[in-house]
Structures are given as C-alpha cells and as structure tokens.
Short mmCIF file of C-alpha atoms in Angstrom, two decimals:
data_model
loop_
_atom_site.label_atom_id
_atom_site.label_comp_id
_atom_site.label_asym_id
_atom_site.label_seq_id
_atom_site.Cartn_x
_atom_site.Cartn_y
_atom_site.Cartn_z
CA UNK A 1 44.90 16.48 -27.38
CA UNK A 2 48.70 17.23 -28.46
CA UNK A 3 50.96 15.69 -25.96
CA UNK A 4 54.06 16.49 -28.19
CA UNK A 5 55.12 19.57 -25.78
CA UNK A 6 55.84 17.15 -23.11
CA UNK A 7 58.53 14.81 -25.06
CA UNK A 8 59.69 18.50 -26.40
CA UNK A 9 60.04 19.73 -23.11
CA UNK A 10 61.89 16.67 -21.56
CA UNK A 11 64.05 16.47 -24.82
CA UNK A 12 65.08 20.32 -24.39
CA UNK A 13 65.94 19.56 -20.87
CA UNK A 14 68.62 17.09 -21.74
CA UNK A 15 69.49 18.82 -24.87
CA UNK A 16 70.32 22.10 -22.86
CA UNK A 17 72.09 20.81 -19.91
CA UNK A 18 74.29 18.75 -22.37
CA UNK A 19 75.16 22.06 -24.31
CA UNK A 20 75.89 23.74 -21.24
CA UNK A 21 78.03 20.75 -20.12
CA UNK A 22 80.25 21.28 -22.92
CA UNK A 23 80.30 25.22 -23.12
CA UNK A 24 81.80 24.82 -19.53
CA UNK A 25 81.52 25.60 -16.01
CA UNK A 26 81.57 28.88 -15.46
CA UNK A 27 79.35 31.20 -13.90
CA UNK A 28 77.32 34.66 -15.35
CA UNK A 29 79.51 37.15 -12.67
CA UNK A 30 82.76 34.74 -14.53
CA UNK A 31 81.82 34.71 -18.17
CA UNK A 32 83.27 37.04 -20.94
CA UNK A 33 81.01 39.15 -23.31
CA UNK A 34 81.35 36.01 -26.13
CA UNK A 35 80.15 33.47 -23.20
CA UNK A 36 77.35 35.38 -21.85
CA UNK A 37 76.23 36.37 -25.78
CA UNK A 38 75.90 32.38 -26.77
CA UNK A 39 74.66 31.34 -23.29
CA UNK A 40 71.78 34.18 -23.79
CA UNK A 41 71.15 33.05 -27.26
CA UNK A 42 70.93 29.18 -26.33
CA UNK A 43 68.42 30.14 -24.01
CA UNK A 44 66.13 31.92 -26.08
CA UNK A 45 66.83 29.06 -28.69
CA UNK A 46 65.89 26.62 -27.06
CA UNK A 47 62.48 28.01 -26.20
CA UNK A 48 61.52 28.33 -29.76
CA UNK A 49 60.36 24.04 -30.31
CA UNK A 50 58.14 24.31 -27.50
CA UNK A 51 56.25 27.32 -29.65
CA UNK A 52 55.95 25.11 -32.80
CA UNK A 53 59.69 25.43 -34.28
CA UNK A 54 61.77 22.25 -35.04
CA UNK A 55 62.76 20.94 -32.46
CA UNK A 56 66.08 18.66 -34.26
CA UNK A 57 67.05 22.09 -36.04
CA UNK A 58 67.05 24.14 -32.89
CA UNK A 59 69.22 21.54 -31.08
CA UNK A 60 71.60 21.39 -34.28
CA UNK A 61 71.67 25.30 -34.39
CA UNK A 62 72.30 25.00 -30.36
CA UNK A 63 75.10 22.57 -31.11
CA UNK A 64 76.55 24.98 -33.39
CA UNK A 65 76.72 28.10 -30.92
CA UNK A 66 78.54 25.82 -28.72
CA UNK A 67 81.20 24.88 -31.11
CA UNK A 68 81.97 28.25 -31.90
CA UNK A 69 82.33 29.22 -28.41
CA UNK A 70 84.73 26.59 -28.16
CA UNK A 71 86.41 27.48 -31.68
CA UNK A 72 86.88 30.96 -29.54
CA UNK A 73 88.20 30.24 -26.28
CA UNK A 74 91.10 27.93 -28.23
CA UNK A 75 91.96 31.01 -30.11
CA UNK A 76 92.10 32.88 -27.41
CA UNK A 77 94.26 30.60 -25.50
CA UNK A 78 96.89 30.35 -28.61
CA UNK A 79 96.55 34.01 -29.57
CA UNK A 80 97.20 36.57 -27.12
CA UNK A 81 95.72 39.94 -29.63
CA UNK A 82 92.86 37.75 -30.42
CA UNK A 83 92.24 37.11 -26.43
CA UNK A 84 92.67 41.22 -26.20
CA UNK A 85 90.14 42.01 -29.00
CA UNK A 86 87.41 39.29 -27.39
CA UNK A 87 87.90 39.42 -23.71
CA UNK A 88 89.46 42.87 -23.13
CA UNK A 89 92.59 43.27 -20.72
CA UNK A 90 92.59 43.96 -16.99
CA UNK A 91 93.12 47.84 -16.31
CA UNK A 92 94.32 49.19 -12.73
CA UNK A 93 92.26 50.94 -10.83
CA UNK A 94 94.08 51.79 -7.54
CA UNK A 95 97.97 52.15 -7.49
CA UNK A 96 99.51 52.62 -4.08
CA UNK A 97 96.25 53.54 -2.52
CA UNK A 98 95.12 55.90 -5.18
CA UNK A 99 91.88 55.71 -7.31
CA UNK A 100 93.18 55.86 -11.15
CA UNK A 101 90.34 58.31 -12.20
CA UNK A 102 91.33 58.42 -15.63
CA UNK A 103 90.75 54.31 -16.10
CA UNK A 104 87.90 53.93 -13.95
CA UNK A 105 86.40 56.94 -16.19
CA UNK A 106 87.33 54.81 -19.43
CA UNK A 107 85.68 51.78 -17.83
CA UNK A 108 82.62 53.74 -17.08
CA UNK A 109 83.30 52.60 -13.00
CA UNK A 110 81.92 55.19 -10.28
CA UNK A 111 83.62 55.01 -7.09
CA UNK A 112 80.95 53.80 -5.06
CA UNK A 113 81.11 50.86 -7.56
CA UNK A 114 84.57 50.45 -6.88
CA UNK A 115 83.97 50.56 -3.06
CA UNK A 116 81.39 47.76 -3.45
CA UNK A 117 83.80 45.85 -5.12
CA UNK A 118 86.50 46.51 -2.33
CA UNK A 119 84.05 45.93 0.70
CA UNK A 120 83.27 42.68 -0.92
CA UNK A 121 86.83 41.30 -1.21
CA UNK A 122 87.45 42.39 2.52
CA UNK A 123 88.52 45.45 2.11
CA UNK A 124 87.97 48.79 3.96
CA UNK A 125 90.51 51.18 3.47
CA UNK A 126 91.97 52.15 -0.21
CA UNK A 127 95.04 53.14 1.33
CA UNK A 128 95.83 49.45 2.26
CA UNK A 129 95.98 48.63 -1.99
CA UNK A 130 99.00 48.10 -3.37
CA UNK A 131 97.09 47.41 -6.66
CA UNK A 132 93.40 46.76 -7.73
CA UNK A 133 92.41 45.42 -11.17
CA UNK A 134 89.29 45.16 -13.13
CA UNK A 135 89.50 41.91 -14.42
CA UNK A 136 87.57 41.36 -18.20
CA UNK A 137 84.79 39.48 -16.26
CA UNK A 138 83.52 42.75 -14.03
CA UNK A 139 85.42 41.21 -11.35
CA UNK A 140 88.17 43.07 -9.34
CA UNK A 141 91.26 41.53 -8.31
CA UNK A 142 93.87 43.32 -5.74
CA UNK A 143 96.88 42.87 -4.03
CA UNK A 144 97.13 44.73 -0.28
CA UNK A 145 100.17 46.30 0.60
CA UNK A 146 102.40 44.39 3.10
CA UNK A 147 101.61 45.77 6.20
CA UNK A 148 97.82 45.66 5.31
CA UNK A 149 98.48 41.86 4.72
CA UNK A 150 97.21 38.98 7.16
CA UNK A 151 100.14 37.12 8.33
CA UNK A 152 100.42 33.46 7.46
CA UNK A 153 102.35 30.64 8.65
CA UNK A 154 103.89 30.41 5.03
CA UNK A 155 104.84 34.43 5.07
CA UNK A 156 106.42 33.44 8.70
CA UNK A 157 108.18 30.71 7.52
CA UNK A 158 109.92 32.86 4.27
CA UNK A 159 110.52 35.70 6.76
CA UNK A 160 112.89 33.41 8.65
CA UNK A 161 114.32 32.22 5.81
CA UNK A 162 114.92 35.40 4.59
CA UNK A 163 116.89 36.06 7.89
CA UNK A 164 118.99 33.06 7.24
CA UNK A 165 119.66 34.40 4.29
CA UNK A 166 120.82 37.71 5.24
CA UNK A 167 122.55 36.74 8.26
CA UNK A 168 124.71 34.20 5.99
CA UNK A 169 125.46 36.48 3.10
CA UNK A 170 125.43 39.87 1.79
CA UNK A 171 122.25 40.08 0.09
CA UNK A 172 119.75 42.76 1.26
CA UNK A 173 116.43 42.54 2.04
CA UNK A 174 115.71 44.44 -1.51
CA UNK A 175 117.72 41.59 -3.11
CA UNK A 176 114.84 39.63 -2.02
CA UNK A 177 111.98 41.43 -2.42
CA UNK A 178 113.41 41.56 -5.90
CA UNK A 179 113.49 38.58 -6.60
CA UNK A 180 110.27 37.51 -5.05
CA UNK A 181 108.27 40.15 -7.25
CA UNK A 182 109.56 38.74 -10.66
CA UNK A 183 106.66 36.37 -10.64
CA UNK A 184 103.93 38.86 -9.11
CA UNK A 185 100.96 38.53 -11.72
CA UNK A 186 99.88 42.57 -11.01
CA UNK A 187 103.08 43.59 -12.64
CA UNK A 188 101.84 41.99 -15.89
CA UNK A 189 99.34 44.19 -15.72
CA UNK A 190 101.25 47.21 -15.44
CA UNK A 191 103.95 46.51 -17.69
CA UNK A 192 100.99 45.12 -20.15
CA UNK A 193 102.93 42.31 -20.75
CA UNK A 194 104.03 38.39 -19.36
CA UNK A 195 107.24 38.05 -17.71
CA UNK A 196 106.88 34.28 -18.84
CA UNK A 197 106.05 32.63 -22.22
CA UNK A 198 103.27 30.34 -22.03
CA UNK A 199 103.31 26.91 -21.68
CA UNK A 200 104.33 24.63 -25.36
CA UNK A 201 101.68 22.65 -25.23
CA UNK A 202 99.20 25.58 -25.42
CA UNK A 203 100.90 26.78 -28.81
#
C-alpha cells in the first residue's frame, strides 16, 4: 500500500503555513486583488502533490508566488503610481451626508450595499457622515460629523484647551479647527493627494 500521501500531506502542512507566514498577516475581507490572486493560487498549488505532482517543485513554485508578492508590496510602498495601478485608490462615497451616486455607480456599489457597510461601522443615519470612503480592500472607512461624534475624555480635554486658548489670545475657534484638520487623513482623499511626504526610510 502507498503511504507516501501521508508524509505529502504533513509536508504540505508545514510548507503552506510557512508560505503564509511570510506572505503576511492579513485577512481575505483585508487583502488587495494581488494578495487574494497568489493566496488563491497557493492554495490550489499546493493541492496538486497530493494528486501525483512533485511535491519539491510545487513548494519551489509556492516559494516563488510568495516572493513576488513581496517584490509587490515593496514597490508599492516606494512607488505611489505603482500602489494606484495595483491596489486602486479610496473613492468617497458620502460627502456631508450625501450619497456620491456618480462614484458608487463607478464602483459598481448599490445603496443597500453601502447601508450594510454603514450599519456595520455603527452607523444609522447618512446625514451624521462627514465623509465615507471605499477603501481598495472593499472596506469602508468614515469620519462622522462633530455633533454625530461620541464625546471622549481626550475631545474634552482639547475643548478646554481650546478655551484657554481663545480666552488668552485672539485666535478663533476656525483658527483651530484649521489647524487641527491639516492632518485629517479624509482630506487626502479628496484632494487625491498627501499633505505629508513619506517617511526616508521607506524611499
């Protein structure tokens, strides 16, 4: 009787969960369309000794898919275009309350979809959006406008500071708000753009 299935099997145990080690962390709902392509095409690789294939080529072919997911996600961290042209860019879909039907059209998004998406993150009402974003992943990511906002200690805390502030000089609550906004992530978004260069080490 041929046992070899069972030292193929174990083997394409380790093998796998070593690939997927290295390919990273992430989940299906987080991967982008190059993740999920290798992932899907591991799995069916790695299938293929168990039927009769070899199994040392299969690994070495697995090994390969791996490294060029890796080759990718360093290009797309140097490279913005080339993170663009692989990932895709987020795309707002609510903007002061109101549905964007043009972009939800582009992204093929019904609304019902997007109310899933909403009632998921905790939220009822589109009116309370300041923005909404479909991220590359599928995922949506929002920001609630302040008065739809839960209060935290932090927001008290920079409330009374801003009251300091204004009670010790002339600038305005705007001034603020201003200021504060510089470094909100949704305007990248909307100005398709970064307000700050990355990092030097990621050059």
């Amino acid at each position: 009787m041929d046992l070899d299935w069972i030292w193929k099997s174990i083997l394409i145990i380790i093998a796998g969960t070593l690939l997927l080690r290295i390919a990273g962390r992430k989940s299906i709902s987080q991967m982008t369309l190059a993740q999920t392509v290798i992932m899907i095409a591991i799995g069916s690789l790695l299938i293929q000794p168990v039927a009769g294939q070899n199994i040392w080529q299969t690994i070495a072919v697995g090994f390969i898919l791996v490294l060029t997911l890796i080759g990718i996600e360093i290009l797309q961290v140097k490279y913005n275009f080339f993170e663009d042209f692989i990932s895709g860019k987020s795309k707002v879909v609510i903007e002061d309350g109101e549905i964007l039907e043009d972009n939800i059209a582009t992204m093929r998004l019904t609304v019902d979809q997007l109310e899933m998406k909403l009632r998921q993150q905790g939220v009822n009402r589109f009116k309370d959006v300041k923005y909404a974003t479909l991220e590359p992943n599928g995922q949506i990511g929002l920001e609630l406008k302040d008065d739809a906002k839960p209060v935290t200690m932090k927001d008290f805390r920079e409330q009374m500071d801003q009251l300091k502030v204004i009670l010790h000089s002339h600038l305005t609550t705007d001034d603020l708000n201003k200021k504060r906004d510089k470094n909100n992530i949704f305007k990248e978004v909307m100005e398709d753009g970064h307000e700050q260069e990355p990092p030097q080490y990621l050059d």
